[in-house]
Amino acid sequence: ISAPAVTYSYEKITLATPSNLSVSGSVISWNAVAGENISYIVNINGTDYAATTNSLNLSDVSISAQMGDTLQITVTCTNGNSLSAVSDTLTVNYGVFGGELSYAENTLSWSAVAGMEGQFEVKVGSSAPITVPGTSTAITFAEAGNVTVSVCFVSKNGSRSETKTITLKVNTITLDPQM
């Protein structure tokens, strides 16, 4: 004879901590926390902003940051009764094109600019610059040797960021049909 089945019920008291904070353009986002009546408190440099979804558009709030300022961002979750632990801190430069350029498989990539709307200007060697709305583009080379590739962020109001460059060694392969 076995003991009768026991049912145990519990109510989760501690909310999950928001995680995977990131910034793309003017939008801060993070992994959503499951539960009823969930909302978020986004803290940017000591000032709290309310969010009802797992993102906050910097264009929708008034932050006191100037181009080049460092933003320290954390997120806390609430259900009206309790708060989660504070997320890890995301540090971004506001309105500054930072990071490094990377090149792999004919694609050039770079970081977004937090809090700014605009496009990127990409120049490959002596070719005319092209405008790119995102953070990567396929590139081709019109010349061999050491080719400098540059990227600059251009905001909607026309201000330009520092230009980031990378030098790539481009080889030419010639096939001899006689061999």
Short mmCIF file of C-alpha atoms in Angstrom, two decimals:
data_model
loop_
_atom_site.label_atom_id
_atom_site.label_comp_id
_atom_site.label_asym_id
_atom_site.label_seq_id
_atom_site.Cartn_x
_atom_site.Cartn_y
_atom_site.Cartn_z
CA ILE A 1 0.00 0.00 0.00
CA SER A 2 1.36 3.39 -0.96
CA ALA A 3 0.74 6.71 0.69
CA PRO A 4 -2.02 8.85 -0.78
CA ALA A 5 -0.98 11.45 -3.38
CA VAL A 6 -0.17 14.86 -2.02
CA THR A 7 -0.83 18.07 -3.90
CA TYR A 8 1.27 21.09 -3.11
CA SER A 9 0.39 24.54 -4.39
CA TYR A 10 2.51 27.64 -4.16
CA GLU A 11 2.44 31.20 -5.35
CA LYS A 12 5.63 32.54 -6.85
CA ILE A 13 6.52 35.65 -4.88
CA THR A 14 9.73 36.74 -6.57
CA LEU A 15 9.47 38.04 -10.12
CA ALA A 16 12.09 37.09 -12.67
CA THR A 17 14.80 39.66 -13.33
CA PRO A 18 14.74 41.37 -16.76
CA SER A 19 17.71 40.21 -18.83
CA ASN A 20 19.52 40.67 -22.15
CA LEU A 21 19.25 44.46 -22.29
CA SER A 22 20.18 45.92 -25.66
CA VAL A 23 19.86 49.15 -27.61
CA SER A 24 19.04 49.45 -31.29
CA GLY A 25 18.78 53.02 -32.54
CA SER A 26 16.50 54.78 -30.08
CA VAL A 27 14.94 51.62 -28.61
CA ILE A 28 16.06 49.90 -25.41
CA SER A 29 14.73 46.34 -25.17
CA TRP A 30 15.05 43.30 -22.89
CA ASN A 31 13.58 39.83 -22.44
CA ALA A 32 9.94 39.97 -21.29
CA VAL A 33 9.06 38.67 -17.82
CA ALA A 34 6.10 36.28 -17.61
CA GLY A 35 3.19 37.04 -15.29
CA GLU A 36 0.03 39.06 -14.88
CA ASN A 37 0.00 42.86 -14.79
CA ILE A 38 3.70 43.08 -15.58
CA SER A 39 5.23 46.47 -16.20
CA TYR A 40 8.79 47.73 -16.06
CA ILE A 41 10.82 50.51 -14.52
CA VAL A 42 13.70 51.58 -16.75
CA ASN A 43 16.37 53.51 -14.87
CA ILE A 44 18.64 55.70 -17.00
CA ASN A 45 21.39 57.49 -15.07
CA GLY A 46 19.28 57.57 -11.89
CA THR A 47 15.94 58.62 -13.44
CA ASP A 48 13.07 56.12 -13.67
CA TYR A 49 10.82 55.74 -16.72
CA ALA A 50 7.73 53.49 -16.87
CA ALA A 51 7.27 50.93 -19.64
CA THR A 52 4.29 48.64 -20.19
CA THR A 53 6.11 46.38 -22.68
CA ASN A 54 9.65 45.03 -22.80
CA SER A 55 11.00 48.04 -24.67
CA LEU A 56 11.35 51.79 -24.28
CA ASN A 57 11.84 54.23 -27.12
CA LEU A 58 14.19 57.03 -26.06
CA SER A 59 12.30 59.32 -28.45
CA ASP A 60 9.20 58.95 -26.24
CA VAL A 61 10.85 60.14 -23.02
CA SER A 62 12.79 63.22 -22.06
CA ILE A 63 16.27 62.21 -20.98
CA SER A 64 18.87 64.73 -19.97
CA ALA A 65 21.75 63.42 -22.06
CA GLN A 66 24.00 65.16 -24.51
CA MET A 67 25.74 63.62 -27.48
CA GLY A 68 28.67 61.62 -26.14
CA ASP A 69 27.28 61.10 -22.62
CA THR A 70 27.48 57.64 -21.10
CA LEU A 71 24.12 56.11 -20.20
CA GLN A 72 23.85 53.55 -17.39
CA ILE A 73 20.62 51.59 -17.97
CA THR A 74 18.91 49.04 -15.69
CA VAL A 75 15.44 47.51 -15.74
CA THR A 76 13.24 46.27 -12.88
CA CYS A 77 9.98 44.39 -13.28
CA THR A 78 6.84 44.95 -11.18
CA ASN A 79 3.38 43.43 -10.99
CA GLY A 80 2.00 46.14 -8.73
CA ASN A 81 2.71 44.11 -5.58
CA SER A 82 6.40 43.30 -5.77
CA LEU A 83 9.59 44.20 -7.60
CA SER A 84 12.13 41.96 -9.29
CA ALA A 85 15.82 42.25 -8.72
CA VAL A 86 17.51 44.94 -10.80
CA SER A 87 18.89 43.78 -14.15
CA ASP A 88 22.56 43.90 -15.01
CA THR A 89 23.62 47.39 -16.07
CA LEU A 90 23.87 48.17 -19.78
CA THR A 91 26.34 50.96 -20.54
CA VAL A 92 26.01 52.76 -23.88
CA ASN A 93 27.31 55.98 -25.36
CA TYR A 94 24.47 58.28 -26.29
CA GLY A 95 24.58 59.63 -29.81
CA VAL A 96 28.11 58.38 -30.44
CA PHE A 97 29.15 55.91 -33.06
CA GLY A 98 31.37 53.50 -31.15
CA GLY A 99 32.72 50.02 -31.41
CA GLU A 100 34.75 48.46 -34.14
CA LEU A 101 34.03 47.54 -37.73
CA SER A 102 34.08 43.87 -38.59
CA TYR A 103 34.24 42.13 -41.95
CA ALA A 104 33.31 38.51 -42.72
CA GLU A 105 31.93 36.75 -45.79
CA ASN A 106 31.63 39.92 -47.91
CA THR A 107 29.67 41.72 -45.17
CA LEU A 108 30.79 44.76 -43.20
CA SER A 109 29.14 45.20 -39.77
CA TRP A 110 29.21 47.83 -36.99
CA SER A 111 27.35 48.94 -33.83
CA ALA A 112 24.16 50.98 -33.66
CA VAL A 113 24.10 54.51 -32.25
CA ALA A 114 21.98 54.73 -29.08
CA GLY A 115 19.38 57.47 -29.01
CA MET A 116 19.95 58.76 -32.49
CA GLU A 117 18.00 58.38 -35.69
CA GLY A 118 19.87 58.52 -38.95
CA GLN A 119 21.85 56.46 -41.43
CA PHE A 120 25.39 55.30 -41.99
CA GLU A 121 27.67 56.39 -44.80
CA VAL A 122 29.97 53.61 -46.05
CA LYS A 123 32.96 54.20 -48.32
CA VAL A 124 34.98 51.35 -49.84
CA GLY A 125 38.38 52.42 -51.17
CA SER A 126 38.08 55.10 -53.82
CA SER A 127 34.42 54.28 -54.59
CA ALA A 128 31.68 56.81 -53.97
CA PRO A 129 30.07 56.55 -50.51
CA ILE A 130 26.77 54.67 -50.12
CA THR A 131 24.04 55.26 -47.52
CA VAL A 132 23.01 52.32 -45.33
CA PRO A 133 20.04 52.44 -42.91
CA GLY A 134 21.09 49.43 -40.78
CA THR A 135 24.26 48.14 -39.15
CA SER A 136 25.66 45.98 -41.94
CA THR A 137 26.02 45.86 -45.69
CA ALA A 138 27.44 43.57 -48.32
CA ILE A 139 30.49 45.11 -49.97
CA THR A 140 32.46 44.41 -53.12
CA PHE A 141 35.89 45.63 -54.08
CA ALA A 142 36.82 47.44 -57.28
CA GLU A 143 40.53 47.33 -56.51
CA ALA A 144 43.08 44.92 -55.08
CA GLY A 145 45.68 45.52 -52.38
CA ASN A 146 45.13 47.21 -49.04
CA VAL A 147 41.68 48.80 -49.24
CA THR A 148 40.42 51.19 -46.56
CA VAL A 149 36.73 50.88 -45.69
CA SER A 150 35.14 53.64 -43.61
CA VAL A 151 31.80 54.11 -41.85
CA CYS A 152 30.34 57.32 -40.46
CA PHE A 153 26.96 57.89 -38.76
CA VAL A 154 24.94 60.80 -40.18
CA SER A 155 22.03 61.94 -38.00
CA LYS A 156 18.72 63.19 -39.39
CA ASN A 157 19.84 66.77 -38.69
CA GLY A 158 23.02 66.21 -40.72
CA SER A 159 25.58 66.01 -37.92
CA ARG A 160 28.32 63.47 -38.57
CA SER A 161 30.04 61.13 -36.14
CA GLU A 162 33.68 60.21 -35.96
CA THR A 163 34.60 57.98 -38.89
CA LYS A 164 35.61 54.39 -38.12
CA THR A 165 37.97 52.67 -40.57
CA ILE A 166 39.26 49.20 -41.25
CA THR A 167 41.94 48.23 -43.78
CA LEU A 168 41.36 44.98 -45.64
CA LYS A 169 43.84 43.12 -47.80
CA VAL A 170 42.08 42.32 -51.07
CA ASN A 171 43.67 39.71 -53.28
CA THR A 172 43.12 39.17 -56.98
CA ILE A 173 43.02 35.69 -58.44
CA THR A 174 43.76 35.27 -62.12
CA LEU A 175 43.12 31.93 -63.78
CA ASP A 176 45.29 30.98 -66.71
CA PRO A 177 43.30 28.75 -69.09
CA GLN A 178 46.59 27.56 -70.69
CA MET A 179 47.67 25.72 -67.58
#
